[in-house]
Amino acid sequence: MSASTLQTRARRKRLWRHGLGGISLAALCLVGGLWAADRLFPPDMKRANQQALLMQDMRGELLDGRVSPDGAWRFETRREAVDPRYLALLLQVEDRRFWIHPGVDPLSLLRAGFQLATRGHIVSGGSTLAMQTARLLTPHRHSLRGKVFDMLRGAQLEWRYGRRGVLDLYLTLAPESRNIEGIRSASLLWFGHEPLHLSAEESALMIVMARHPQSLRPDRHPLAARAQVARLLAAQPAEGWLRRGSMPYVLHSGHLVHEAPGPLTWQWRKGMRGVARTSIDRRLQASLAGILHDTPPPSGGTWAALVARRDGSIAAWQGNAGNGCSGCAADMITAWRSPGSALKPAIYGMAFQLGLLAPDTVIQDRASHFGGYAPRNYDRIFHGTTTVRTALQRSYNLPAVRALDMIGAGYFAGTLDAAGIALKLPPNTSPSLALALGGVGITPLDLGRLYVALANEGISRPLSLDWPVEPAPGTRLIGARASRQILSILGGSPLPKGRVETVEGRVAFKTGTSYGQRDAWAAGLRGDWAVVVWAGRPDGTAVPGITGLGTSAPVLMHVFDILPESGALPTEMPPAQAMLSPALQKLSEKRGPQIVQPVNNGRVECFAEDGHVTPLGLVASGGVEPYRWLVNGVPLDTPTGITPSWTPDGPGFAHIALVDATGAGSAVDIRVQ
């Protein structure tokens, strides 16, 4: 072989290597440029990420929903959740070469261009599913510029997400008339079922609606929509599932009846999106709404009620009864309200748990002074010697305050908080004995959790809308025995007027009336059910005459009447009083007399502007009667059987002393105004 030939071959090899290097460099630059463009100009995924919320009840029936922030019924939809036969029809009609082209189909574009040139109008479009998805992500007018944009974005979508990702995006965004977008939302709202099983007509309707969302809207243009469905199916092969004669679709309204706005708002604020199966029983929800709507509300007020199961799942939630009043549109289930006496079972339960009291411990219900706090009973009457059992059933205030004083208000509030039951104290205050009488805020939702804990032998778990129920770890609130003792006591609470109840249908319940008659409560347990009923004015103004027993308890019993019998409460009869230890048989009283009223270092207004003088009542407890009263060292002449009082001579300071029959005494200093 000659030298020239060898030189020629060597030169060719060098050129070939240089050519390959140039091609590789160009390809590398192209890939790098595409990568940089993809990162510099990413697709706008805002619409795809904005999801609606649709709530189903425990049976899968539509319950309530809220559109996405941009006003669409849109849920993330993946191809695995859609009938594969719909997918096959979609690709057959819209994009036959979907699985082989890179987002833009040159053959379809050439065909569409040829038809436009020869016929003068568009016969078939050249848009692939990727290009349609690009236009759905960023809607724009149909134009040549827009078509070029769709081609670039379509290729980018397949580059970034792959063909399966593009298909999922299309299934999420496809317009299905009105503000319904995506295959799942269309199937649920138009047909009432998930898209995993679709008929031929249902599949065809969703495909033609995506092409003409408004002109083929099936609730307004049913004949046109059915004609297009028939035409599409007739153009397909007659074999298989697309054969003629299959059952026509049954069209729902496409609109949603809002039956659970309270739970919906609660879920929405927690960040829930998509389609959520909840624990609510739609039929029970409707029955509860009927009871509240048909029961006359308190004057200027409304009702709210919550029904929960022992496992913590919420079965019904009515935040208001739809009454017309100031604030009546608010959901009161999550509102902070004063519970009145509804927290007393928890107070006594903790006292039982700590071994400080027992159900049959003898306790005094009489005027007492706790530092600067002098509580009274609702009926302004003190009942003397009683038992803890009777005191809780009759809702006496003084024994409950005494029990809270024994366990400590801070301990009580801290234990509830550790168990997930939140209390809202007035600003710049710490827990005090006023908690026993409702001097704190609590939501009906948390009060329901408290009573469900009593039904679960003292274990507190969050109330939830999740379905099916997933067992959640609990926090012990009180001991199992203390919880059973409380339920046994509450099972003997006085029934509302006119109510007769058998032992089998016994409801363990407690009522509460907040200070100033602003809130009326009733919370009860029976079997596997817990019910909380609230009544009052949402704006917090007083409603004269409302009480927990007279107002809310009858509604509570009515709700229990519609609940099925299930299970039994874990109650227990406590030992007889004679079997108790001496320390628990009778609560020892503080020795020596105490001045309950007036309060030491207090200010008392006795003089009106018109010169009228109001006598100052004097109240004492403890010690041994009869009492002797002295004001500024001068004994008061108080006839036997008459409540002592003192009429001051004029404004100023006064020293009031008390002496009992044994000579023991106490004193307070006040300022009279």
mmCIF file with all atom_site columns, N, CA, C and O in Angstrom, residues 134-177:
data_model
loop_
_atom_site.group_PDB
_atom_site.id
_atom_site.type_symbol
_atom_site.label_atom_id
_atom_site.label_alt_id
_atom_site.label_comp_id
_atom_site.label_asym_id
_atom_site.label_entity_id
_atom_site.label_seq_id
_atom_site.pdbx_PDB_ins_code
_atom_site.Cartn_x
_atom_site.Cartn_y
_atom_site.Cartn_z
_atom_site.occupancy
_atom_site.B_iso_or_equiv
_atom_site.pdbx_formal_charge
_atom_site.auth_seq_id
_atom_site.auth_comp_id
_atom_site.auth_asym_id
_atom_site.auth_atom_id
_atom_site.pdbx_PDB_model_num
ATOM 1   N N  . ALA A 1 134 ? -50.714 21.174 28.281 1.00 0.00 ? 134 ALA A N  1
ATOM 2   C CA . ALA A 1 134 ? -50.008 22.449 28.395 1.00 0.00 ? 134 ALA A CA 1
ATOM 3   C C  . ALA A 1 134 ? -50.987 23.611 28.352 1.00 0.00 ? 134 ALA A C  1
ATOM 4   O O  . ALA A 1 134 ? -50.865 24.579 29.119 1.00 0.00 ? 134 ALA A O  1
ATOM 5   N N  . ARG A 1 135 ? -51.986 23.526 27.453 1.00 0.00 ? 135 ARG A N  1
ATOM 6   C CA . ARG A 1 135 ? -52.976 24.597 27.360 1.00 0.00 ? 135 ARG A CA 1
ATOM 7   C C  . ARG A 1 135 ? -53.877 24.617 28.592 1.00 0.00 ? 135 ARG A C  1
ATOM 8   O O  . ARG A 1 135 ? -54.334 25.683 29.021 1.00 0.00 ? 135 ARG A O  1
ATOM 9   N N  . LEU A 1 136 ? -54.152 23.460 29.202 1.00 0.00 ? 136 LEU A N  1
ATOM 10  C CA . LEU A 1 136 ? -54.975 23.417 30.405 1.00 0.00 ? 136 LEU A CA 1
ATOM 11  C C  . LEU A 1 136 ? -54.222 24.001 31.606 1.00 0.00 ? 136 LEU A C  1
ATOM 12  O O  . LEU A 1 136 ? -54.834 24.589 32.500 1.00 0.00 ? 136 LEU A O  1
ATOM 13  N N  . LEU A 1 137 ? -52.908 23.820 31.642 1.00 0.00 ? 137 LEU A N  1
ATOM 14  C CA . LEU A 1 137 ? -52.123 24.390 32.735 1.00 0.00 ? 137 LEU A CA 1
ATOM 15  C C  . LEU A 1 137 ? -52.104 25.912 32.664 1.00 0.00 ? 137 LEU A C  1
ATOM 16  O O  . LEU A 1 137 ? -52.204 26.592 33.697 1.00 0.00 ? 137 LEU A O  1
ATOM 17  N N  . THR A 1 138 ? -51.956 26.450 31.470 1.00 0.00 ? 138 THR A N  1
ATOM 18  C CA . THR A 1 138 ? -51.933 27.907 31.277 1.00 0.00 ? 138 THR A CA 1
ATOM 19  C C  . THR A 1 138 ? -52.889 28.247 30.140 1.00 0.00 ? 138 THR A C  1
ATOM 20  O O  . THR A 1 138 ? -52.475 28.355 28.982 1.00 0.00 ? 138 THR A O  1
ATOM 21  N N  . PRO A 1 139 ? -54.183 28.375 30.407 1.00 0.00 ? 139 PRO A N  1
ATOM 22  C CA . PRO A 1 139 ? -55.171 28.625 29.347 1.00 0.00 ? 139 PRO A CA 1
ATOM 23  C C  . PRO A 1 139 ? -54.860 29.886 28.551 1.00 0.00 ? 139 PRO A C  1
ATOM 24  O O  . PRO A 1 139 ? -54.403 30.898 29.096 1.00 0.00 ? 139 PRO A O  1
ATOM 25  N N  . HIS A 1 140 ? -55.103 29.833 27.243 1.00 0.00 ? 140 HIS A N  1
ATOM 26  C CA . HIS A 1 140 ? -54.872 30.974 26.360 1.00 0.00 ? 140 HIS A CA 1
ATOM 27  C C  . HIS A 1 140 ? -55.739 30.820 25.122 1.00 0.00 ? 140 HIS A C  1
ATOM 28  O O  . HIS A 1 140 ? -56.358 29.770 24.891 1.00 0.00 ? 140 HIS A O  1
ATOM 29  N N  . ARG A 1 141 ? -55.783 31.850 24.304 1.00 0.00 ? 141 ARG A N  1
ATOM 30  C CA . ARG A 1 141 ? -56.595 31.827 23.087 1.00 0.00 ? 141 ARG A CA 1
ATOM 31  C C  . ARG A 1 141 ? -55.943 30.924 22.045 1.00 0.00 ? 141 ARG A C  1
ATOM 32  O O  . ARG A 1 141 ? -54.734 30.747 21.996 1.00 0.00 ? 141 ARG A O  1
ATOM 33  N N  . HIS A 1 142 ? -56.810 30.328 21.189 1.00 0.00 ? 142 HIS A N  1
ATOM 34  C CA . HIS A 1 142 ? -56.315 29.495 20.098 1.00 0.00 ? 142 HIS A CA 1
ATOM 35  C C  . HIS A 1 142 ? -55.738 30.404 19.014 1.00 0.00 ? 142 HIS A C  1
ATOM 36  O O  . HIS A 1 142 ? -56.447 31.195 18.395 1.00 0.00 ? 142 HIS A O  1
ATOM 37  N N  . SER A 1 143 ? -54.434 30.290 18.791 1.00 0.00 ? 143 SER A N  1
ATOM 38  C CA . SER A 1 143 ? -53.749 31.071 17.769 1.00 0.00 ? 143 SER A CA 1
ATOM 39  C C  . SER A 1 143 ? -52.493 30.321 17.367 1.00 0.00 ? 143 SER A C  1
ATOM 40  O O  . SER A 1 143 ? -52.103 29.331 17.996 1.00 0.00 ? 143 SER A O  1
ATOM 41  N N  . LEU A 1 144 ? -51.860 30.796 16.293 1.00 0.00 ? 144 LEU A N  1
ATOM 42  C CA . LEU A 1 144 ? -50.627 30.158 15.851 1.00 0.00 ? 144 LEU A CA 1
ATOM 43  C C  . LEU A 1 144 ? -49.560 30.263 16.925 1.00 0.00 ? 144 LEU A C  1
ATOM 44  O O  . LEU A 1 144 ? -48.838 29.301 17.207 1.00 0.00 ? 144 LEU A O  1
ATOM 45  N N  . ARG A 1 145 ? -49.469 31.434 17.544 1.00 0.00 ? 145 ARG A N  1
ATOM 46  C CA . ARG A 1 145 ? -48.498 31.608 18.619 1.00 0.00 ? 145 ARG A CA 1
ATOM 47  C C  . ARG A 1 145 ? -48.805 30.669 19.782 1.00 0.00 ? 145 ARG A C  1
ATOM 48  O O  . ARG A 1 145 ? -47.893 30.063 20.358 1.00 0.00 ? 145 ARG A O  1
ATOM 49  N N  . GLY A 1 146 ? -50.092 30.574 20.101 1.00 0.00 ? 146 GLY A N  1
ATOM 50  C CA . GLY A 1 146 ? -50.473 29.668 21.175 1.00 0.00 ? 146 GLY A CA 1
ATOM 51  C C  . GLY A 1 146 ? -50.180 28.216 20.845 1.00 0.00 ? 146 GLY A C  1
ATOM 52  O O  . GLY A 1 146 ? -49.772 27.434 21.707 1.00 0.00 ? 146 GLY A O  1
ATOM 53  N N  . LYS A 1 147 ? -50.350 27.832 19.570 1.00 0.00 ? 147 LYS A N  1
ATOM 54  C CA . LYS A 1 147 ? -50.069 26.463 19.157 1.00 0.00 ? 147 LYS A CA 1
ATOM 55  C C  . LYS A 1 147 ? -48.580 26.157 19.298 1.00 0.00 ? 147 LYS A C  1
ATOM 56  O O  . LYS A 1 147 ? -48.197 25.077 19.771 1.00 0.00 ? 147 LYS A O  1
ATOM 57  N N  . VAL A 1 148 ? -47.744 27.103 18.893 1.00 0.00 ? 148 VAL A N  1
ATOM 58  C CA . VAL A 1 148 ? -46.295 26.907 19.043 1.00 0.00 ? 148 VAL A CA 1
ATOM 59  C C  . VAL A 1 148 ? -45.934 26.781 20.527 1.00 0.00 ? 148 VAL A C  1
ATOM 60  O O  . VAL A 1 148 ? -45.113 25.930 20.914 1.00 0.00 ? 148 VAL A O  1
ATOM 61  N N  . PHE A 1 149 ? -46.554 27.628 21.352 1.00 0.00 ? 149 PHE A N  1
ATOM 62  C CA . PHE A 1 149 ? -46.307 27.544 22.796 1.00 0.00 ? 149 PHE A CA 1
ATOM 63  C C  . PHE A 1 149 ? -46.705 26.169 23.335 1.00 0.00 ? 149 PHE A C  1
ATOM 64  O O  . PHE A 1 149 ? -45.973 25.566 24.135 1.00 0.00 ? 149 PHE A O  1
ATOM 65  N N  . ASP A 1 150 ? -47.861 25.668 22.899 1.00 0.00 ? 150 ASP A N  1
ATOM 66  C CA . ASP A 1 150 ? -48.313 24.356 23.358 1.00 0.00 ? 150 ASP A CA 1
ATOM 67  C C  . ASP A 1 150 ? -47.354 23.255 22.929 1.00 0.00 ? 150 ASP A C  1
ATOM 68  O O  . ASP A 1 150 ? -47.116 22.290 23.676 1.00 0.00 ? 150 ASP A O  1
ATOM 69  N N  . MET A 1 151 ? -46.805 23.366 21.717 1.00 0.00 ? 151 MET A N  1
ATOM 70  C CA . MET A 1 151 ? -45.861 22.351 21.246 1.00 0.00 ? 151 MET A CA 1
ATOM 71  C C  . MET A 1 151 ? -44.612 22.334 22.122 1.00 0.00 ? 151 MET A C  1
ATOM 72  O O  . MET A 1 151 ? -44.144 21.268 22.529 1.00 0.00 ? 151 MET A O  1
ATOM 73  N N  . LEU A 1 152 ? -44.087 23.515 22.409 1.00 0.00 ? 152 LEU A N  1
ATOM 74  C CA . LEU A 1 152 ? -42.884 23.575 23.239 1.00 0.00 ? 152 LEU A CA 1
ATOM 75  C C  . LEU A 1 152 ? -43.168 23.072 24.658 1.00 0.00 ? 152 LEU A C  1
ATOM 76  O O  . LEU A 1 152 ? -42.387 22.290 25.216 1.00 0.00 ? 152 LEU A O  1
ATOM 77  N N  . ARG A 1 153 ? -44.281 23.523 25.215 1.00 0.00 ? 153 ARG A N  1
ATOM 78  C CA . ARG A 1 153 ? -44.617 23.089 26.564 1.00 0.00 ? 153 ARG A CA 1
ATOM 79  C C  . ARG A 1 153 ? -44.951 21.596 26.604 1.00 0.00 ? 153 ARG A C  1
ATOM 80  O O  . ARG A 1 153 ? -44.613 20.898 27.563 1.00 0.00 ? 153 ARG A O  1
ATOM 81  N N  . GLY A 1 154 ? -45.623 21.099 25.571 1.00 0.00 ? 154 GLY A N  1
ATOM 82  C CA . GLY A 1 154 ? -45.947 19.672 25.541 1.00 0.00 ? 154 GLY A CA 1
ATOM 83  C C  . GLY A 1 154 ? -44.693 18.818 25.553 1.00 0.00 ? 154 GLY A C  1
ATOM 84  O O  . GLY A 1 154 ? -44.606 17.819 26.281 1.00 0.00 ? 154 GLY A O  1
ATOM 85  N N  . ALA A 1 155 ? -43.694 19.225 24.723 1.00 0.00 ? 155 ALA A N  1
ATOM 86  C CA . ALA A 1 155 ? -42.433 18.493 24.731 1.00 0.00 ? 155 ALA A CA 1
ATOM 87  C C  . ALA A 1 155 ? -41.747 18.613 26.086 1.00 0.00 ? 155 ALA A C  1
ATOM 88  O O  . ALA A 1 155 ? -41.152 17.646 26.591 1.00 0.00 ? 155 ALA A O  1
ATOM 89  N N  . GLN A 1 156 ? -41.820 19.793 26.693 1.00 0.00 ? 156 GLN A N  1
ATOM 90  C CA . GLN A 1 156 ? -41.205 19.977 28.006 1.00 0.00 ? 156 GLN A CA 1
ATOM 91  C C  . GLN A 1 156 ? -41.874 19.106 29.065 1.00 0.00 ? 156 GLN A C  1
ATOM 92  O O  . GLN A 1 156 ? -41.201 18.528 29.928 1.00 0.00 ? 156 GLN A O  1
ATOM 93  N N  . LEU A 1 157 ? -43.208 19.007 29.020 1.00 0.00 ? 157 LEU A N  1
ATOM 94  C CA . LEU A 1 157 ? -43.919 18.195 30.006 1.00 0.00 ? 157 LEU A CA 1
ATOM 95  C C  . LEU A 1 157 ? -43.503 16.738 29.921 1.00 0.00 ? 157 LEU A C  1
ATOM 96  O O  . LEU A 1 157 ? -43.309 16.068 30.949 1.00 0.00 ? 157 LEU A O  1
ATOM 97  N N  . GLU A 1 158 ? -43.377 16.223 28.686 1.00 0.00 ? 158 GLU A N  1
ATOM 98  C CA . GLU A 1 158 ? -42.951 14.825 28.564 1.00 0.00 ? 158 GLU A CA 1
ATOM 99  C C  . GLU A 1 158 ? -41.490 14.672 28.963 1.00 0.00 ? 158 GLU A C  1
ATOM 100 O O  . GLU A 1 158 ? -41.097 13.639 29.520 1.00 0.00 ? 158 GLU A O  1
ATOM 101 N N  . TRP A 1 159 ? -40.666 15.672 28.671 1.00 0.00 ? 159 TRP A N  1
ATOM 102 C CA . TRP A 1 159 ? -39.265 15.653 29.101 1.00 0.00 ? 159 TRP A CA 1
ATOM 103 C C  . TRP A 1 159 ? -39.196 15.584 30.630 1.00 0.00 ? 159 TRP A C  1
ATOM 104 O O  . TRP A 1 159 ? -38.407 14.833 31.192 1.00 0.00 ? 159 TRP A O  1
ATOM 105 N N  . ARG A 1 160 ? -40.006 16.387 31.293 1.00 0.00 ? 160 ARG A N  1
ATOM 106 C CA . ARG A 1 160 ? -39.906 16.525 32.749 1.00 0.00 ? 160 ARG A CA 1
ATOM 107 C C  . ARG A 1 160 ? -40.652 15.431 33.498 1.00 0.00 ? 160 ARG A C  1
ATOM 108 O O  . ARG A 1 160 ? -40.146 14.888 34.493 1.00 0.00 ? 160 ARG A O  1
ATOM 109 N N  . TYR A 1 161 ? -41.859 15.088 33.059 1.00 0.00 ? 161 TYR A N  1
ATOM 110 C CA . TYR A 1 161 ? -42.710 14.182 33.835 1.00 0.00 ? 161 TYR A CA 1
ATOM 111 C C  . TYR A 1 161 ? -42.901 12.815 33.192 1.00 0.00 ? 161 TYR A C  1
ATOM 112 O O  . TYR A 1 161 ? -43.449 11.912 33.836 1.00 0.00 ? 161 TYR A O  1
ATOM 113 N N  . GLY A 1 162 ? -42.496 12.664 31.957 1.00 0.00 ? 162 GLY A N  1
ATOM 114 C CA . GLY A 1 162 ? -42.732 11.397 31.282 1.00 0.00 ? 162 GLY A CA 1
ATOM 115 C C  . GLY A 1 162 ? -44.164 11.292 30.794 1.00 0.00 ? 162 GLY A C  1
ATOM 116 O O  . GLY A 1 162 ? -45.038 12.085 31.151 1.00 0.00 ? 162 GLY A O  1
ATOM 117 N N  . ARG A 1 163 ? -44.429 10.275 29.969 1.00 0.00 ? 163 ARG A N  1
ATOM 118 C CA . ARG A 1 163 ? -45.764 10.126 29.385 1.00 0.00 ? 163 ARG A CA 1
ATOM 119 C C  . ARG A 1 163 ? -46.811 9.807  30.445 1.00 0.00 ? 163 ARG A C  1
ATOM 120 O O  . ARG A 1 163 ? -47.941 10.303 30.390 1.00 0.00 ? 163 ARG A O  1
ATOM 121 N N  . ARG A 1 164 ? -46.458 8.991  31.415 1.00 0.00 ? 164 ARG A N  1
ATOM 122 C CA . ARG A 1 164 ? -47.429 8.658  32.465 1.00 0.00 ? 164 ARG A CA 1
ATOM 123 C C  . ARG A 1 164 ? -47.763 9.888  33.309 1.00 0.00 ? 164 ARG A C  1
ATOM 124 O O  . ARG A 1 164 ? -48.910 10.092 33.703 1.00 0.00 ? 164 ARG A O  1
ATOM 125 N N  . GLY A 1 165 ? -46.759 10.703 33.576 1.00 0.00 ? 165 GLY A N  1
ATOM 126 C CA . GLY A 1 165 ? -47.022 11.928 34.324 1.00 0.00 ? 165 GLY A CA 1
ATOM 127 C C  . GLY A 1 165 ? -47.909 12.886 33.557 1.00 0.00 ? 165 GLY A C  1
ATOM 128 O O  . GLY A 1 165 ? -48.785 13.540 34.134 1.00 0.00 ? 165 GLY A O  1
ATOM 129 N N  . VAL A 1 166 ? -47.691 12.998 32.242 1.00 0.00 ? 166 VAL A N  1
ATOM 130 C CA . VAL A 1 166 ? -48.543 13.849 31.411 1.00 0.00 ? 166 VAL A CA 1
ATOM 131 C C  . VAL A 1 166 ? -49.974 13.343 31.414 1.00 0.00 ? 166 VAL A C  1
ATOM 132 O O  . VAL A 1 166 ? -50.938 14.124 31.513 1.00 0.00 ? 166 VAL A O  1
ATOM 133 N N  . LEU A 1 167 ? -50.140 12.028 31.325 1.00 0.00 ? 167 LEU A N  1
ATOM 134 C CA . LEU A 1 167 ? -51.489 11.461 31.339 1.00 0.00 ? 167 LEU A CA 1
ATOM 135 C C  . LEU A 1 167 ? -52.187 11.759 32.662 1.00 0.00 ? 167 LEU A C  1
ATOM 136 O O  . LEU A 1 167 ? -53.375 12.103 32.689 1.00 0.00 ? 167 LEU A O  1
ATOM 137 N N  . ASP A 1 168 ? -51.465 11.659 33.771 1.00 0.00 ? 168 ASP A N  1
ATOM 138 C CA . ASP A 1 168 ? -52.054 11.983 35.077 1.00 0.00 ? 168 ASP A CA 1
ATOM 139 C C  . ASP A 1 168 ? -52.477 13.444 35.141 1.00 0.00 ? 168 ASP A C  1
ATOM 140 O O  . ASP A 1 168 ? -53.530 13.784 35.694 1.00 0.00 ? 168 ASP A O  1
ATOM 141 N N  . LEU A 1 169 ? -51.652 14.332 34.575 1.00 0.00 ? 169 LEU A N  1
ATOM 142 C CA . LEU A 1 169 ? -52.003 15.753 34.568 1.00 0.00 ? 169 LEU A CA 1
ATOM 143 C C  . LEU A 1 169 ? -53.262 16.006 33.747 1.00 0.00 ? 169 LEU A C  1
ATOM 144 O O  . LEU A 1 169 ? -54.136 16.789 34.151 1.00 0.00 ? 169 LEU A O  1
ATOM 145 N N  . TYR A 1 170 ? -53.366 15.352 32.602 1.00 0.00 ? 170 TYR A N  1
ATOM 146 C CA . TYR A 1 170 ? -54.567 15.537 31.778 1.00 0.00 ? 170 TYR A CA 1
ATOM 147 C C  . TYR A 1 170 ? -55.801 15.031 32.523 1.00 0.00 ? 170 TYR A C  1
ATOM 148 O O  . TYR A 1 170 ? -56.854 15.688 32.516 1.00 0.00 ? 170 TYR A O  1
ATOM 149 N N  . LEU A 1 171 ? -55.691 13.878 33.154 1.00 0.00 ? 171 LEU A N  1
ATOM 150 C CA . LEU A 1 171 ? -56.831 13.330 33.898 1.00 0.00 ? 171 LEU A CA 1
ATOM 151 C C  . LEU A 1 171 ? -57.241 14.251 35.046 1.00 0.00 ? 171 LEU A C  1
ATOM 152 O O  . LEU A 1 171 ? -58.401 14.257 35.457 1.00 0.00 ? 171 LEU A O  1
ATOM 153 N N  . THR A 1 172 ? -56.309 15.047 35.557 1.00 0.00 ? 172 THR A N  1
ATOM 154 C CA . THR A 1 172 ? -56.603 15.980 36.643 1.00 0.00 ? 172 THR A CA 1
ATOM 155 C C  . THR A 1 172 ? -57.245 17.266 36.142 1.00 0.00 ? 172 THR A C  1
ATOM 156 O O  . THR A 1 172 ? -58.080 17.859 36.836 1.00 0.00 ? 172 THR A O  1
ATOM 157 N N  . LEU A 1 173 ? -56.889 17.696 34.916 1.00 0.00 ? 173 LEU A N  1
ATOM 158 C CA . LEU A 1 173 ? -57.272 19.023 34.444 1.00 0.00 ? 173 LEU A CA 1
ATOM 159 C C  . LEU A 1 173 ? -58.330 19.045 33.356 1.00 0.00 ? 173 LEU A C  1
ATOM 160 O O  . LEU A 1 173 ? -58.833 20.116 33.009 1.00 0.00 ? 173 LEU A O  1
ATOM 161 N N  . ALA A 1 174 ? -58.690 17.909 32.787 1.00 0.00 ? 174 ALA A N  1
ATOM 162 C CA . ALA A 1 174 ? -59.617 17.894 31.652 1.00 0.00 ? 174 ALA A CA 1
ATOM 163 C C  . ALA A 1 174 ? -60.918 18.618 31.999 1.00 0.00 ? 174 ALA A C  1
ATOM 164 O O  . ALA A 1 174 ? -61.563 18.300 33.009 1.00 0.00 ? 174 ALA A O  1
ATOM 165 N N  . PRO A 1 175 ? -61.344 19.605 31.212 1.00 0.00 ? 175 PRO A N  1
ATOM 166 C CA . PRO A 1 175 ? -62.592 20.337 31.512 1.00 0.00 ? 175 PRO A CA 1
ATOM 167 C C  . PRO A 1 175 ? -63.804 19.460 31.264 1.00 0.00 ? 175 PRO A C  1
ATOM 168 O O  . PRO A 1 175 ? -63.949 18.872 30.202 1.00 0.00 ? 175 PRO A O  1
ATOM 169 N N  . GLU A 1 176 ? -64.709 19.398 32.259 1.00 0.00 ? 176 GLU A N  1
ATOM 170 C CA . GLU A 1 176 ? -65.873 18.526 32.162 1.00 0.00 ? 176 GLU A CA 1
ATOM 171 C C  . GLU A 1 176 ? -67.153 19.292 32.442 1.00 0.00 ? 176 GLU A C  1
ATOM 172 O O  . GLU A 1 176 ? -68.023 18.841 33.179 1.00 0.00 ? 176 GLU A O  1
ATOM 173 N N  . SER A 1 177 ? -67.262 20.484 31.853 1.00 0.00 ? 177 SER A N  1
ATOM 174 C CA . SER A 1 177 ? -68.441 21.349 31.951 1.00 0.00 ? 177 SER A CA 1
ATOM 175 C C  . SER A 1 177 ? -68.505 22.040 33.304 1.00 0.00 ? 177 SER A C  1
ATOM 176 O O  . SER A 1 177 ? -68.041 21.519 34.320 1.00 0.00 ? 177 SER A O  1
#
